[in-house]
PDB file of C-alpha atoms in Angstrom:
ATOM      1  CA  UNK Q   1      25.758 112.844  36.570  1.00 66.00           C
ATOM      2  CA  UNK Q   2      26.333 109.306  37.554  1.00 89.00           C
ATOM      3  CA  UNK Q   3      29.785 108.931  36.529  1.00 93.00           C
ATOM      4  CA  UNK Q   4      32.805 111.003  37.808  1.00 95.00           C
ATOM      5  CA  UNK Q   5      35.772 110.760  35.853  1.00 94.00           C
ATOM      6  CA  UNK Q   6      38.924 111.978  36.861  1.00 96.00           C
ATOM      7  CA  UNK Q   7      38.595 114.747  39.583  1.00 98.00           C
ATOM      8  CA  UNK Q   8      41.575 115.978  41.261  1.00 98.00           C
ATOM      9  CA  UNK Q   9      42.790 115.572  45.149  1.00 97.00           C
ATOM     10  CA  UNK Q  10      45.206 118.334  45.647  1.00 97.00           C
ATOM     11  CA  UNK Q  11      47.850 117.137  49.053  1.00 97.00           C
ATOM     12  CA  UNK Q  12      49.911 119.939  50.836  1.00 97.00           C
ATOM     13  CA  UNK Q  13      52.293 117.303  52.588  1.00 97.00           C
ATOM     14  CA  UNK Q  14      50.184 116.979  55.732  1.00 98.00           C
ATOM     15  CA  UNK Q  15      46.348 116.155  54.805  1.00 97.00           C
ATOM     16  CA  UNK Q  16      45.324 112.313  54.632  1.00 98.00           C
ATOM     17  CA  UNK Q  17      42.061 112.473  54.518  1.00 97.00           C
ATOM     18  CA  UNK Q  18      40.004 114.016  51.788  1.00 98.00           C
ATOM     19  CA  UNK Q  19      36.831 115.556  50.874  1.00 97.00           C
ATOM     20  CA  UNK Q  20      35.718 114.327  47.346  1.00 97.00           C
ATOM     21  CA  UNK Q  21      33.079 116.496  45.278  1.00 96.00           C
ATOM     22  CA  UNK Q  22      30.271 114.429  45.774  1.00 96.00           C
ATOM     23  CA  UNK Q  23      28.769 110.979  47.619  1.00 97.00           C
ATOM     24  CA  UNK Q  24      30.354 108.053  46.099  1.00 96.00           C
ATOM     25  CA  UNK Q  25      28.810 104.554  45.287  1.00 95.00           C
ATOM     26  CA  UNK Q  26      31.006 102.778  47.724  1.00 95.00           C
ATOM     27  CA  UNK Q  27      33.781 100.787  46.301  1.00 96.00           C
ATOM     28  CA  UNK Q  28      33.564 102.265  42.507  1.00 95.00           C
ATOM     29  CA  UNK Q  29      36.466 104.762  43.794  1.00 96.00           C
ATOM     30  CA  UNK Q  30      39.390 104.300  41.352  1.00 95.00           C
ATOM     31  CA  UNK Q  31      42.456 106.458  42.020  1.00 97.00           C
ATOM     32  CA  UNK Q  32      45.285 107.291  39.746  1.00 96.00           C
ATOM     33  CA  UNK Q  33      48.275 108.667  41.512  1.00 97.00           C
ATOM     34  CA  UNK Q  34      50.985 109.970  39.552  1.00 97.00           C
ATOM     35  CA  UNK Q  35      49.737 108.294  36.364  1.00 94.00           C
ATOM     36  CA  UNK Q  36      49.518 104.970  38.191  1.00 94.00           C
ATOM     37  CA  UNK Q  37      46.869 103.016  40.041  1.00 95.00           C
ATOM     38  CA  UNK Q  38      46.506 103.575  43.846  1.00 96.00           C
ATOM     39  CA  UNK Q  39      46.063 101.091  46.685  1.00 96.00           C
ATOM     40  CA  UNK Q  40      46.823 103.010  49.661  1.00 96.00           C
ATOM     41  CA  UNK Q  41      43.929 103.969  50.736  1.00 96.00           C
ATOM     42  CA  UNK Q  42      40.244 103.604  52.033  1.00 95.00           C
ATOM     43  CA  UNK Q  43      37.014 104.855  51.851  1.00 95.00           C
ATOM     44  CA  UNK Q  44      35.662 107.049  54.296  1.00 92.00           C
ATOM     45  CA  UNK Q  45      31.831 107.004  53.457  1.00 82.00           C
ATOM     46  CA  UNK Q  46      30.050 109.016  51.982  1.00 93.00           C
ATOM     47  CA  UNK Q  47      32.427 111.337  50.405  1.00 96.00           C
ATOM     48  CA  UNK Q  48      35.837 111.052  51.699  1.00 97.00           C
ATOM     49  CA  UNK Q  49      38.947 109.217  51.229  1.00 97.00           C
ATOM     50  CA  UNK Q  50      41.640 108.382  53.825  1.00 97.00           C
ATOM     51  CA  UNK Q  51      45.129 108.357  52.667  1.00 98.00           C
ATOM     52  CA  UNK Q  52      48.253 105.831  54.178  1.00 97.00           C
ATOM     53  CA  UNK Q  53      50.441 109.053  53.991  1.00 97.00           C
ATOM     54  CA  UNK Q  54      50.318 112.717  53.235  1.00 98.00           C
ATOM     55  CA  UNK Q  55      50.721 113.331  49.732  1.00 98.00           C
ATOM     56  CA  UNK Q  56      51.954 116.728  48.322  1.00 97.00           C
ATOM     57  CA  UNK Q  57      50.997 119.110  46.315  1.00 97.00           C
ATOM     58  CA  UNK Q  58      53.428 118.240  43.379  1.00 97.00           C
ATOM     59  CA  UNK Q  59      51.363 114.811  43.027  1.00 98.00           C
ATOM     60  CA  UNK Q  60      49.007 114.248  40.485  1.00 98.00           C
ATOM     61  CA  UNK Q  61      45.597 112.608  41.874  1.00 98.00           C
ATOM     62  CA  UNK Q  62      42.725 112.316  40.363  1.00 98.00           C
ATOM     63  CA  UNK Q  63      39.750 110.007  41.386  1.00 98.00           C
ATOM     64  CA  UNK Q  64      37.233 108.719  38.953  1.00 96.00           C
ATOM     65  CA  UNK Q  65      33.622 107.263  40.667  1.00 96.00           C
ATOM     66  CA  UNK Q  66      29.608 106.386  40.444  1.00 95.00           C
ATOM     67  CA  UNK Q  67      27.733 108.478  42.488  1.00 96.00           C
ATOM     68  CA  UNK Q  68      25.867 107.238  45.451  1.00 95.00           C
ATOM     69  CA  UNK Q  69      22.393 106.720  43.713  1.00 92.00           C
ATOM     70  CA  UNK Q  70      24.021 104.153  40.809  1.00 91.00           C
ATOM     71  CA  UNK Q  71      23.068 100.848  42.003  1.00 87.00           C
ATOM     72  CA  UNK Q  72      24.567  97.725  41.195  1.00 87.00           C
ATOM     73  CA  UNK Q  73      27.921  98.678  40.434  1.00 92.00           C
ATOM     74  CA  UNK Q  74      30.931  96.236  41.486  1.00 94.00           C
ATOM     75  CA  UNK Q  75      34.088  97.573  42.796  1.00 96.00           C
ATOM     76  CA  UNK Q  76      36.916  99.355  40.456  1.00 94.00           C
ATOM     77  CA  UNK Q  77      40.612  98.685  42.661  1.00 94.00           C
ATOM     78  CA  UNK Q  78      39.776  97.246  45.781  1.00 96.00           C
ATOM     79  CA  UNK Q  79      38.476  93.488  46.692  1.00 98.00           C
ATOM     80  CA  UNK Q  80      35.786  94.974  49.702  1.00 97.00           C
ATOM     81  CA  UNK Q  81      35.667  98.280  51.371  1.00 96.00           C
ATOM     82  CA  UNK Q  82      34.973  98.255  55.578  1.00 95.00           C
ATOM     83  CA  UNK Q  83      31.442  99.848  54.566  1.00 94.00           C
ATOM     84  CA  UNK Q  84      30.817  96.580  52.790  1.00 95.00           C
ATOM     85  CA  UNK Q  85      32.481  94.281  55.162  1.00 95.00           C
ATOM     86  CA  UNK Q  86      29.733  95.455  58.164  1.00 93.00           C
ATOM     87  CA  UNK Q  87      26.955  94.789  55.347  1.00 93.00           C
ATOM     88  CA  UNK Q  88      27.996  91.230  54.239  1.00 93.00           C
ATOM     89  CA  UNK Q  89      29.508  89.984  57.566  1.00 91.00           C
ATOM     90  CA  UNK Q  90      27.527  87.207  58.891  1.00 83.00           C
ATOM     91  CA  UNK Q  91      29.527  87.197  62.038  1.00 76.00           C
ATOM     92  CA  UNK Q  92      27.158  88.656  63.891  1.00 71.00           C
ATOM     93  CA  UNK Q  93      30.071  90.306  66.594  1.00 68.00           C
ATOM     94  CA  UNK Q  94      28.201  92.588  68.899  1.00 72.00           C
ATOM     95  CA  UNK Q  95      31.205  94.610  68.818  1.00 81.00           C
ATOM     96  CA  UNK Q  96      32.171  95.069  65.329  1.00 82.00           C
ATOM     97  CA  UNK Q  97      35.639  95.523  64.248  1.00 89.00           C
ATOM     98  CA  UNK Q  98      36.667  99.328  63.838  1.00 92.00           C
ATOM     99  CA  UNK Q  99      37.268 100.360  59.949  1.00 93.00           C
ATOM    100  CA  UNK Q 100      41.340 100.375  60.675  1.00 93.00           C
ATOM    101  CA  UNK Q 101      40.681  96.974  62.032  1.00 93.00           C
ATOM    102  CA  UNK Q 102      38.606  95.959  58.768  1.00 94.00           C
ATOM    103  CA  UNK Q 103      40.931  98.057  56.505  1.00 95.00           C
ATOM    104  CA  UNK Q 104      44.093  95.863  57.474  1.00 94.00           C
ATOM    105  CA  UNK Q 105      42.307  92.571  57.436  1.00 94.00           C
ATOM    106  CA  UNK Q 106      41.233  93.353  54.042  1.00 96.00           C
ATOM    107  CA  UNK Q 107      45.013  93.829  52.914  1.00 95.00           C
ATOM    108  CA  UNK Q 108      45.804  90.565  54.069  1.00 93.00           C
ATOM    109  CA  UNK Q 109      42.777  88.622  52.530  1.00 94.00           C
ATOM    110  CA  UNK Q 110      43.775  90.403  49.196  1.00 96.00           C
ATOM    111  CA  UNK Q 111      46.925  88.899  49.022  1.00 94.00           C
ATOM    112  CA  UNK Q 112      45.638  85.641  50.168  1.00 91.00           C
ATOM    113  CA  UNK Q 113      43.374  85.899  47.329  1.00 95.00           C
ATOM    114  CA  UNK Q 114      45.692  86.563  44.489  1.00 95.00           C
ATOM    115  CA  UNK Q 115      47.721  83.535  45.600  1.00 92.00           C
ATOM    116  CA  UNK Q 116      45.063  81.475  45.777  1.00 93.00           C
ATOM    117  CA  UNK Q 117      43.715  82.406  42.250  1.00 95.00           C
ATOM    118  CA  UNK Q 118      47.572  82.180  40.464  1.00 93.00           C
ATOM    119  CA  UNK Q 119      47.680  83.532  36.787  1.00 92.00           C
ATOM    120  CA  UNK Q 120      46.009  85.664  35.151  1.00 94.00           C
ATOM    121  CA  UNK Q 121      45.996  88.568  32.471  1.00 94.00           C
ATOM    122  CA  UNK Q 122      45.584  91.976  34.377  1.00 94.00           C
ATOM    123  CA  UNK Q 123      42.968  94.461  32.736  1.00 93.00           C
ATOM    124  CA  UNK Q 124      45.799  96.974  33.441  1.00 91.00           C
ATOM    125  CA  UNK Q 125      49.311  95.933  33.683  1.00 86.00           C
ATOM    126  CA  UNK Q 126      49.677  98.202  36.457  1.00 86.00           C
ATOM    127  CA  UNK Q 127      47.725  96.647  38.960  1.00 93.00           C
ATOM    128  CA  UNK Q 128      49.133  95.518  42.272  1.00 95.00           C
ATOM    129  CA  UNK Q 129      46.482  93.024  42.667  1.00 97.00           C
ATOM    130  CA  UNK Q 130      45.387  90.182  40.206  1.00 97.00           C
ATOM    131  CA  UNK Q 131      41.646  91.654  40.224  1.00 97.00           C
ATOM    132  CA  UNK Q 132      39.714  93.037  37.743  1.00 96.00           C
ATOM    133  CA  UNK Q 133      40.889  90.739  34.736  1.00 95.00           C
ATOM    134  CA  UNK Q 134      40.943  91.017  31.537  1.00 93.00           C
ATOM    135  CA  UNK Q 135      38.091  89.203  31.101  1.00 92.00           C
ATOM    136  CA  UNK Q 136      36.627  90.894  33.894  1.00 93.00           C
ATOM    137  CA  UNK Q 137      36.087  94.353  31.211  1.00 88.00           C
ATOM    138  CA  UNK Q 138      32.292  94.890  30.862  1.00 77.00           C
ATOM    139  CA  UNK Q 139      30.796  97.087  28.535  1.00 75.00           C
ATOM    140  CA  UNK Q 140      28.620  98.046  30.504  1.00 72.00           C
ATOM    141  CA  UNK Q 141      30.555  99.862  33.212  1.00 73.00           C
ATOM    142  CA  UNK Q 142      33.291 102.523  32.124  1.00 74.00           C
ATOM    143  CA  UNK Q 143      36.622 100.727  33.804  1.00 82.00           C
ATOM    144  CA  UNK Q 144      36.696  96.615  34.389  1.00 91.00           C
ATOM    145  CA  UNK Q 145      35.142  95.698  37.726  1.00 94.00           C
ATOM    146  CA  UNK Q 146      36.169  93.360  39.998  1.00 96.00           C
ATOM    147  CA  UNK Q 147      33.600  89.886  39.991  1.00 96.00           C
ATOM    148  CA  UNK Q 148      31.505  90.161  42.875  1.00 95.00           C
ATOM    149  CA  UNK Q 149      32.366  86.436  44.038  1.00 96.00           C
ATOM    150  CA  UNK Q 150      36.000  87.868  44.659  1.00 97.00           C
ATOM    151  CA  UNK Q 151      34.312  90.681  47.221  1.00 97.00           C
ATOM    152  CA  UNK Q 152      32.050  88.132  48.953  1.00 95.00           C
ATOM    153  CA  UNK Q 153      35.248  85.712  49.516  1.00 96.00           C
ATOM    154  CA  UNK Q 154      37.120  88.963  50.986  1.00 96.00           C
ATOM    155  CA  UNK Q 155      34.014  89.164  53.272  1.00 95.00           C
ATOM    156  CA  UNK Q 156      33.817  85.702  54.512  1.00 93.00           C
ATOM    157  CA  UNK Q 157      38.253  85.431  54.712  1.00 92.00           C
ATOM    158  CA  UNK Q 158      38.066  88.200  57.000  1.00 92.00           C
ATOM    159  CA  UNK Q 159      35.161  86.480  59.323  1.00 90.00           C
ATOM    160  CA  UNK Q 160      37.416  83.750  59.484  1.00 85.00           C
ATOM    161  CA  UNK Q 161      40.529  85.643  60.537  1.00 81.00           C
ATOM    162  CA  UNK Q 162      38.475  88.037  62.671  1.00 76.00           C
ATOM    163  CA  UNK Q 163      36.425  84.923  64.562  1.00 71.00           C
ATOM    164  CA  UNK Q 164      38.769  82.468  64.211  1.00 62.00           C
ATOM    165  CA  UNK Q 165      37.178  79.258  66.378  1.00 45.00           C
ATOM    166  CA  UNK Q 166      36.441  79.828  70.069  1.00 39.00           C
ATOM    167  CA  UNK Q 167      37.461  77.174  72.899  1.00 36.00           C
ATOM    168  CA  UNK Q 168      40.040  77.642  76.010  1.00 37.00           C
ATOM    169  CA  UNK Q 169      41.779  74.817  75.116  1.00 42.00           C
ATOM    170  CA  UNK Q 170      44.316  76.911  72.270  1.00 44.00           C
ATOM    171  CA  UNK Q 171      47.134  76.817  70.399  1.00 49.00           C
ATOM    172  CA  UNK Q 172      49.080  78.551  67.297  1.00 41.00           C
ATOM    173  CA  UNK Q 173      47.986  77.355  63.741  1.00 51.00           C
ATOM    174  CA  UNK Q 174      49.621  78.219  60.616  1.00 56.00           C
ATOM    175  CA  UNK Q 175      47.311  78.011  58.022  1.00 53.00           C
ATOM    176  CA  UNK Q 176      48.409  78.573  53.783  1.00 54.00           C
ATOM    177  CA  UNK Q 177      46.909  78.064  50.702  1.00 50.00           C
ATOM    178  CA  UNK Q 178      49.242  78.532  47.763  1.00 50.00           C
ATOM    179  CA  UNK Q 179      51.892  81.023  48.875  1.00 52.00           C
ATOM    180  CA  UNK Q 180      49.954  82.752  51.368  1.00 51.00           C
ATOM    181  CA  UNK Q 181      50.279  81.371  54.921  1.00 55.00           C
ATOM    182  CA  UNK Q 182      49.286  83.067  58.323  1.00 52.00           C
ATOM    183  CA  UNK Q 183      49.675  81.971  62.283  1.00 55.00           C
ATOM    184  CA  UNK Q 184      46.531  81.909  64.313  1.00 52.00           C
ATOM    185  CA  UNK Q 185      44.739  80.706  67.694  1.00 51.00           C
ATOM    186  CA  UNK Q 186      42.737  78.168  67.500  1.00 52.00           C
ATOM    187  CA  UNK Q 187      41.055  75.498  69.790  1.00 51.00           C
ATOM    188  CA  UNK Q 188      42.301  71.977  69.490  1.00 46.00           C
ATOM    189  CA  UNK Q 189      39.185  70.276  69.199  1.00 43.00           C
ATOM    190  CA  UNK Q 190      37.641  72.629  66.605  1.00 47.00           C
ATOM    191  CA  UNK Q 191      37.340  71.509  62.502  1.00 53.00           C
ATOM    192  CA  UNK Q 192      40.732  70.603  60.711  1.00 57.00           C
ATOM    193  CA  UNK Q 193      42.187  73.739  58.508  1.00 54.00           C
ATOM    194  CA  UNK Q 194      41.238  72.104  55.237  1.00 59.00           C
ATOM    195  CA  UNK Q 195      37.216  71.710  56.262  1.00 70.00           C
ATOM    196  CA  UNK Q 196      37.687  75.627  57.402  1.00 71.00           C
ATOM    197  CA  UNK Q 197      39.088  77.073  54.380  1.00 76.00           C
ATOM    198  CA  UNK Q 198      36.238  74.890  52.308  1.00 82.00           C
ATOM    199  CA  UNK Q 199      33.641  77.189  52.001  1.00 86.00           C
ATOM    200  CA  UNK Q 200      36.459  79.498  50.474  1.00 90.00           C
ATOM    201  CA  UNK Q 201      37.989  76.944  48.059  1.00 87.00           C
ATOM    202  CA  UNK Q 202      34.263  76.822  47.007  1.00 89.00           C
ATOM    203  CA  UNK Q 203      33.437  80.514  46.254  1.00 91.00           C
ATOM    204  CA  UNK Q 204      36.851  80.904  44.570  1.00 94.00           C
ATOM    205  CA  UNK Q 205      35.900  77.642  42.123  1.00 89.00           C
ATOM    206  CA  UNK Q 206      36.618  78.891  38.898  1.00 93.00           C
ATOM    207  CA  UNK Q 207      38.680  81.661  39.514  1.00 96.00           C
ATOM    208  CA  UNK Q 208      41.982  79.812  40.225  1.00 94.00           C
ATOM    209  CA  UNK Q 209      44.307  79.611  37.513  1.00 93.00           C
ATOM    210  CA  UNK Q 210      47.817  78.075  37.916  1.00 88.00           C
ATOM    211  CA  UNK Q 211      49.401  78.310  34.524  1.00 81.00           C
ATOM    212  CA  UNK Q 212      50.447  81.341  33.144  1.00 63.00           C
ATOM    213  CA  UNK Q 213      53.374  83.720  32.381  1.00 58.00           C
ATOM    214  CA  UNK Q 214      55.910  84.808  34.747  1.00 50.00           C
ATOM    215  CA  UNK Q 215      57.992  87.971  33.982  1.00 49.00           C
ATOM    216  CA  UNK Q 216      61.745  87.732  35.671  1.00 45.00           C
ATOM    217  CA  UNK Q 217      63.646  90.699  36.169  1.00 45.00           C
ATOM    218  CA  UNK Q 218      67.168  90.083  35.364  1.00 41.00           C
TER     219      UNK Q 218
END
């Protein structure tokens, strides 16, 4: 059975991690906790999922997911998963990053994204992120998927924040793109921030946005 749809994760108030039924295609996970969709966690290949907090056994979670053998499946909630990171990473670190390292990096390189991008239509209006789309919906697959351009620019974001530019010569840089901004070290001889954040610009042509509507609270 290639699809999973909607199997339960029972909490007791002190278990984060947990053991799903069977080997998931890694980033097709797609939780819905309490009746809404849930970022707070990460995939723990090849069948377990690692919770920010303990939930309890009076929450409703169920995960829906494509088994392990379905290739060629994009991701359901989140942008990249630390699994995928190591495989698309051309940084080459002999010491790669830890997936708590990876996980947290990815956080931030989502919401550098959705600023980036500005307005869209949501395929659900209870996303926290702007990815999938509306337009992102394909037949083909049984909940929208997120484009697989938006996963490789996660991937190379993260190389950037994670390598940032060598040289002893340092000093703090803030570097933004829309309303995302972020300090780091870098050398003062190395590339300007605009040439650095061009191969991004690039990847993300076409998926940026800027008019839209803006819902206000009152």
């Amino acid at each position: 059975m290639p699809y999973i749809q909607s199997e339960n994760i029972i909490g007791d108030g002190t278990q984060t991690e947990f053991t799903i039924g069977q080997n998931f295609r890694n980033g097709t996970c797609r939780i819905e906790y309490n009746g809404r969709l849930f970022y707070e966690y990460r995939e723990v290949s090849p069948n377990k999922l690692k919770f920010d907090f303990a939930p309890s056994a009076d929450d409703l979670i169920k995960v829906s997911y494509y088994t392990a053998n379905e290739g060629g499946r994009l991701n359901a909630i989140r942008y990249l998963t630390p699994k995928q990171y190591l495989e698309l990473s051309d940084s080459g670190n002999e010491t790669p990053p830890t997936d708590e390292e990876i996980e947290k990096k990815i956080r931030e390189a989502e919401m550098f994204i959705d600023s980036f991008c500005g307005f869209w239509e949501k395929a659900d209006e209870a996303q926290q992120l702007l990815f999938p789309r509306i337009v992102d919906i394909d037949n083909a697959e049984q909940y929208p998927v997120i484009p697989k351009e938006i996963t490789k620019t996660t991937t190379l974001f993260i190389d950037m924040i994670l390598n940032g530019d060598g040289g002893s010569n340092e000093e703090i840089v803030e570097e933004s793109i829309g309303n995302y901004s972020y300090k780091k070290s870098t050398s003062s001889q190395t590339e300007t921030i605009d040439n650095r954040l061009l191969p991004i610009k690039v990847m993300l042509k076409g998926f940026r946005k800027l008019t839209g509507k803006m819902n206000i609270n009152v």
